[in-house]
Amino acid sequence: MFLFCDSLIAAVFYLILLAHAFDEQKPVLTAETQEQLAFTSTWQVLGPFQIESAWGADSLERFGGFRNLQYSDEAQYRSSLAPNGMVNWSLLSGENITCSSFGARISLRVGFPHVDWTFFQQVYGWAALQYQAWARGEIIVTGPKPRAVIFYTDHLLEYWIDDELYFGGDSYAYRKAPPVIHLNPGRHRVDVRLVRDVRAMGGLGEPTIQVDLELRTVSGDLEVAREEILTADVVDGSLASPLASIALRNNGHNAIEIIEVAAADTATSTSLLSEEPLILAPGQTRPIAFNILEYSKETSSIGVRIHYRSIRGPGTIYTLTGSQKLHQRSVHEPHKITFLHPGGIVSYAILRPPSRRASHERGRDSSLPILLQLHGAGLEAESDIVAHALDPVPDLCAWVLFPTGVTPWSSDDWHAWGFADVQAAISAIPAWIERNDWGGPGADVDRWLVSGHSNGGQGTWYALTHYPDSIFAAAPVSGYLSIQNYVPYQLWQPMDPRRRSVLGASMNGYRHELLAENAKGIPILQQHGSDDDNVPAYHSRLMSQLLPLAGWHSTYAELAGEGHWFDGVMTTEPLRDFYDKHLETPARVLRPKCSTSESAGDFPPPFSLIVANPADTGSKGGVQVTHLDDPGQLGRVDVSTDCASHFMTVTTSNIVGFSIKSHDRHLSFSVDNQKIQQTSTQLHEDCLELWKDHDGLWRVLLAVRKGRQLGALEAILRSMGRFTIRYHDNTTYRTALQIARNLYQYFSADSGIECMDVHSTNQPGNMITVMTGMGLSKSLLHSFPIEIVAHGELSIRDSDGRQRLYSEDKLSAIFLRPLRDEGLEMVIWGADAESVAVAARLVPMLTGVGQPDFVVLSDSSRWRGADGALAMGFFDHAWNVSKSSFFS
Ligand SMILES: *[C@@H]1O[C@H](CO)[C@@H](O)[C@H](O)[C@H]1NC(C)=O
Ligand SMILES: *[C@@H]1O[C@H](CO)[C@@H](O)[C@H](O)[C@H]1NC(C)=O
Ligand SMILES: *[C@@H]1O[C@H](CO)[C@@H](O)[C@H](O)[C@H]1NC(C)=O
Ligand SMILES: *[C@@H]1O[C@H](CO)[C@@H](O)[C@H](O)[C@H]1NC(C)=O
């Protein structure tokens, strides 16, 4: 079937193209091709240009956008990257082309060898190897009928088909949520925006970009999106955990309701997790969670029958089937367990319970800590390379857990969504113990030894600097410290330094090099290959230098001649010794406790806690920051305790709320030189909450914005339950569908898409509202500072209480608003359909972009990127705009 579009025809196409622009090309038709899908083999390429992440600055937009430019031999465009400051169009032949009546494939390998990348890199480093370009080809649909296809776009962020923009693409080639596209017979223009990313594509050799495009005809209205059901492994004859999930895609034009996921055989029984109706909007892919209540030990696979109906049909019930082979493991082998991520989806982790020997040594009444091992970018936790990385050390006295972070890139690099997955996986261990009749030692779920490789090494730094009270040892291996240190941002478009500082501040929480002091008191082994050409050893060397400056230290093992990864990288001599030593006698968690029975050595020496975002930072020494004064700036507390007098001295900077957990009822405090007597009314579960009032005095008080609501736009990811995306017409529907697609592609997140008119009451998680024009409802908080006041007119009350008015035809904005119970709404608003798409680019998806709490964008941001923001910044604890915000 895939023989027809062979290289011969490709060559013919190419020759024709060299002679004419391809507008005049005739499709080459024979009898066999009467119903066929194909890509043109020759693509028109324009580039390279500088890039600016998801903000998307594209200088061609200033002249109407690539979509409005025509190929021409003579046309030239200005570009800072090319010789003479000019780029021309060029033609590129696709490779590995196949086409048939069922689908078509093509690979494009794009490079710009005439650019002197080597010299450019000598000056600007890896930032020089990131660029963007555009390529244009066509999809040819032959035959009499319109075709519904899905479109896989590996390594693309953005493309146009005919006049329709698709944003989000599939940067990491997950292939989870391709769009469904309905194509009429004929030719369809495809413009793809090529973006080179060093973190994903590497920093060595010629900086080329490879994208793989694939069209596949859909089969039926509802389809299983990936041919697998996510289930736990079978451990000694029964499923290790009952939760399962199957992803389904609605290929049709009408919404579909899933009525039931039933077992295919009578020995198995299943039930849907959701009690509300499960609706898949047209084109939407959703993961459907269900429980496997009983299952036959005789079968080696699970089969399900999905019953569904069209919302607009006569009510006929249809059935779709799916099945999944089950893996049998023994209880001590690493195996797959499933659990619920707080976002309402089923996730998995690989668990290795303590071995017989470790269990025997410690005894069944003991409680063993957790050894977390965080995987690198692009890896599945169930792959052998991850799940079996610790096989050479089988008898560790720990519950070894390999979390996924939900995707091979651990969602957002183990941050808001990805780390929530780690915490949920740890919490699933007690349920596993109960279900699997485990007779060995228990699990101490609050004590972790964290380790990880590469992106997981970065995740280890994140865990260590954000949850110090849970961690008794940490081993970051070949990890990077922050994206800013990995691939610097200096080749972004020129930007006002105050705008840049707002962007930078919104990423403060992931600058682990700024949070080094939080690691004080926790043993650290760092390991890095000296010849690592993927993550330079510089990252580890820098931290080994910064820790002593912060009054702490690490053991740094640089392995001479080793690269980024090698067989046994997680079980080298220094690491084995480290695991053994710290699992043998885990260090105590430090708490401010000065009871007379304990020696003076039991309370923590002076320490500091640096906090970028209270929502993702736990306590250190029992002290937890609940509110920053200005969230656009790091906050810090310095704590020292004098046990002889039961006195704790706390000084703060940029902090208005914190709590102290202490079991010592005689402890008294001074905060910023103000003496505070601990009274029983202030004590809540041994926890004293303090709040700095308007008069600068510390008291007990409550904030309006709190908990999961804190943090920049990415706070939306701290959803308790699935997302609800609301739209109001067919243009905002497209954006809503795109957001759902991207949330599923990049986070495996589940969303219900709802029309604004439908007042449904069951919104379990956070809400995303896509809106154009004037229809935005009032905020629940009547003093909320942002309002749409007229068509294309938005007003913000700044930190001085002054109203700032922005008025423009193509104005757009994205910002958070409070909902009840620490919930959030993310508003994506545009004066019209085109501008709402500009703001929608900033919905959290890839890391390193820098999205503060609110951004107001002018049309010029299409080519100026972040410099086209008219206002951006942060909301404080009262949802008022912070001082560090920017207004043009
Ligand atoms: C670009 O086009 C100009 C004008 O047609 C031509 O002189 C030049 O050689 C071309 N450059 C490249 C690299 O093809
Ligand atoms: C085409 O396929 C060959 C053989 O599988 C592979 O080596 C080559 O890298 C592919 N080319 C592209 C551009 O993907
Ligand atoms: C969008 O809705 C309007 C009015 O409701 C309708 O006239 C128009 O045809 C719709 N457009 C599309 C692309 O469905
Ligand atoms: C927030 O702003 C409103 C309106 O200006 C003001 O009344 C209120 O006191 C502010 N809240 C705080 C905590 O500053």
mmCIF file of C-alpha atoms and ligand atoms in Angstrom, residues 72-76 83 86-90 114, ligand 1:
data_model
loop_
_atom_site.group_PDB
_atom_site.id
_atom_site.type_symbol
_atom_site.label_atom_id
_atom_site.label_comp_id
_atom_site.label_asym_id
_atom_site.label_seq_id
_atom_site.Cartn_x
_atom_site.Cartn_y
_atom_site.Cartn_z
ATOM 1 C CA SER A 72 9.661 33.689 -5.004
ATOM 2 C CA ASP A 73 13.230 33.244 -6.215
ATOM 3 C CA GLU A 74 13.882 36.930 -5.761
ATOM 4 C CA ALA A 75 12.195 37.689 -2.453
ATOM 5 C CA GLN A 76 14.520 38.361 0.436
ATOM 6 C CA PRO A 83 24.939 36.157 5.875
ATOM 7 C CA MET A 86 19.129 38.344 4.484
ATOM 8 C CA VAL A 87 17.343 35.061 3.929
ATOM 9 C CA ASN A 88 15.919 33.652 0.692
ATOM 10 C CA TRP A 89 13.342 31.014 -0.014
ATOM 11 C CA SER A 90 14.739 27.565 -0.724
ATOM 12 C CA HIS A 114 25.438 28.526 4.780
HETATM 13 C C1 LIG B 1 19.250 35.118 -2.532
HETATM 14 O O1 LIG B 1 18.605 35.832 -3.552
HETATM 15 C C2 LIG B 1 19.414 36.867 -4.106
HETATM 16 C C3 LIG B 1 18.556 37.707 -5.048
HETATM 17 O O2 LIG B 1 17.806 36.875 -5.924
HETATM 18 C C4 LIG B 1 20.620 36.235 -4.806
HETATM 19 O O3 LIG B 1 21.446 37.246 -5.331
HETATM 20 C C5 LIG B 1 21.386 35.414 -3.780
HETATM 21 O O4 LIG B 1 22.427 34.720 -4.383
HETATM 22 C C6 LIG B 1 20.485 34.429 -3.074
HETATM 23 N N1 LIG B 1 21.213 33.852 -1.964
HETATM 24 C C7 LIG B 1 21.196 32.552 -1.719
HETATM 25 C C8 LIG B 1 21.975 32.087 -0.531
HETATM 26 O O5 LIG B 1 20.595 31.747 -2.427
#
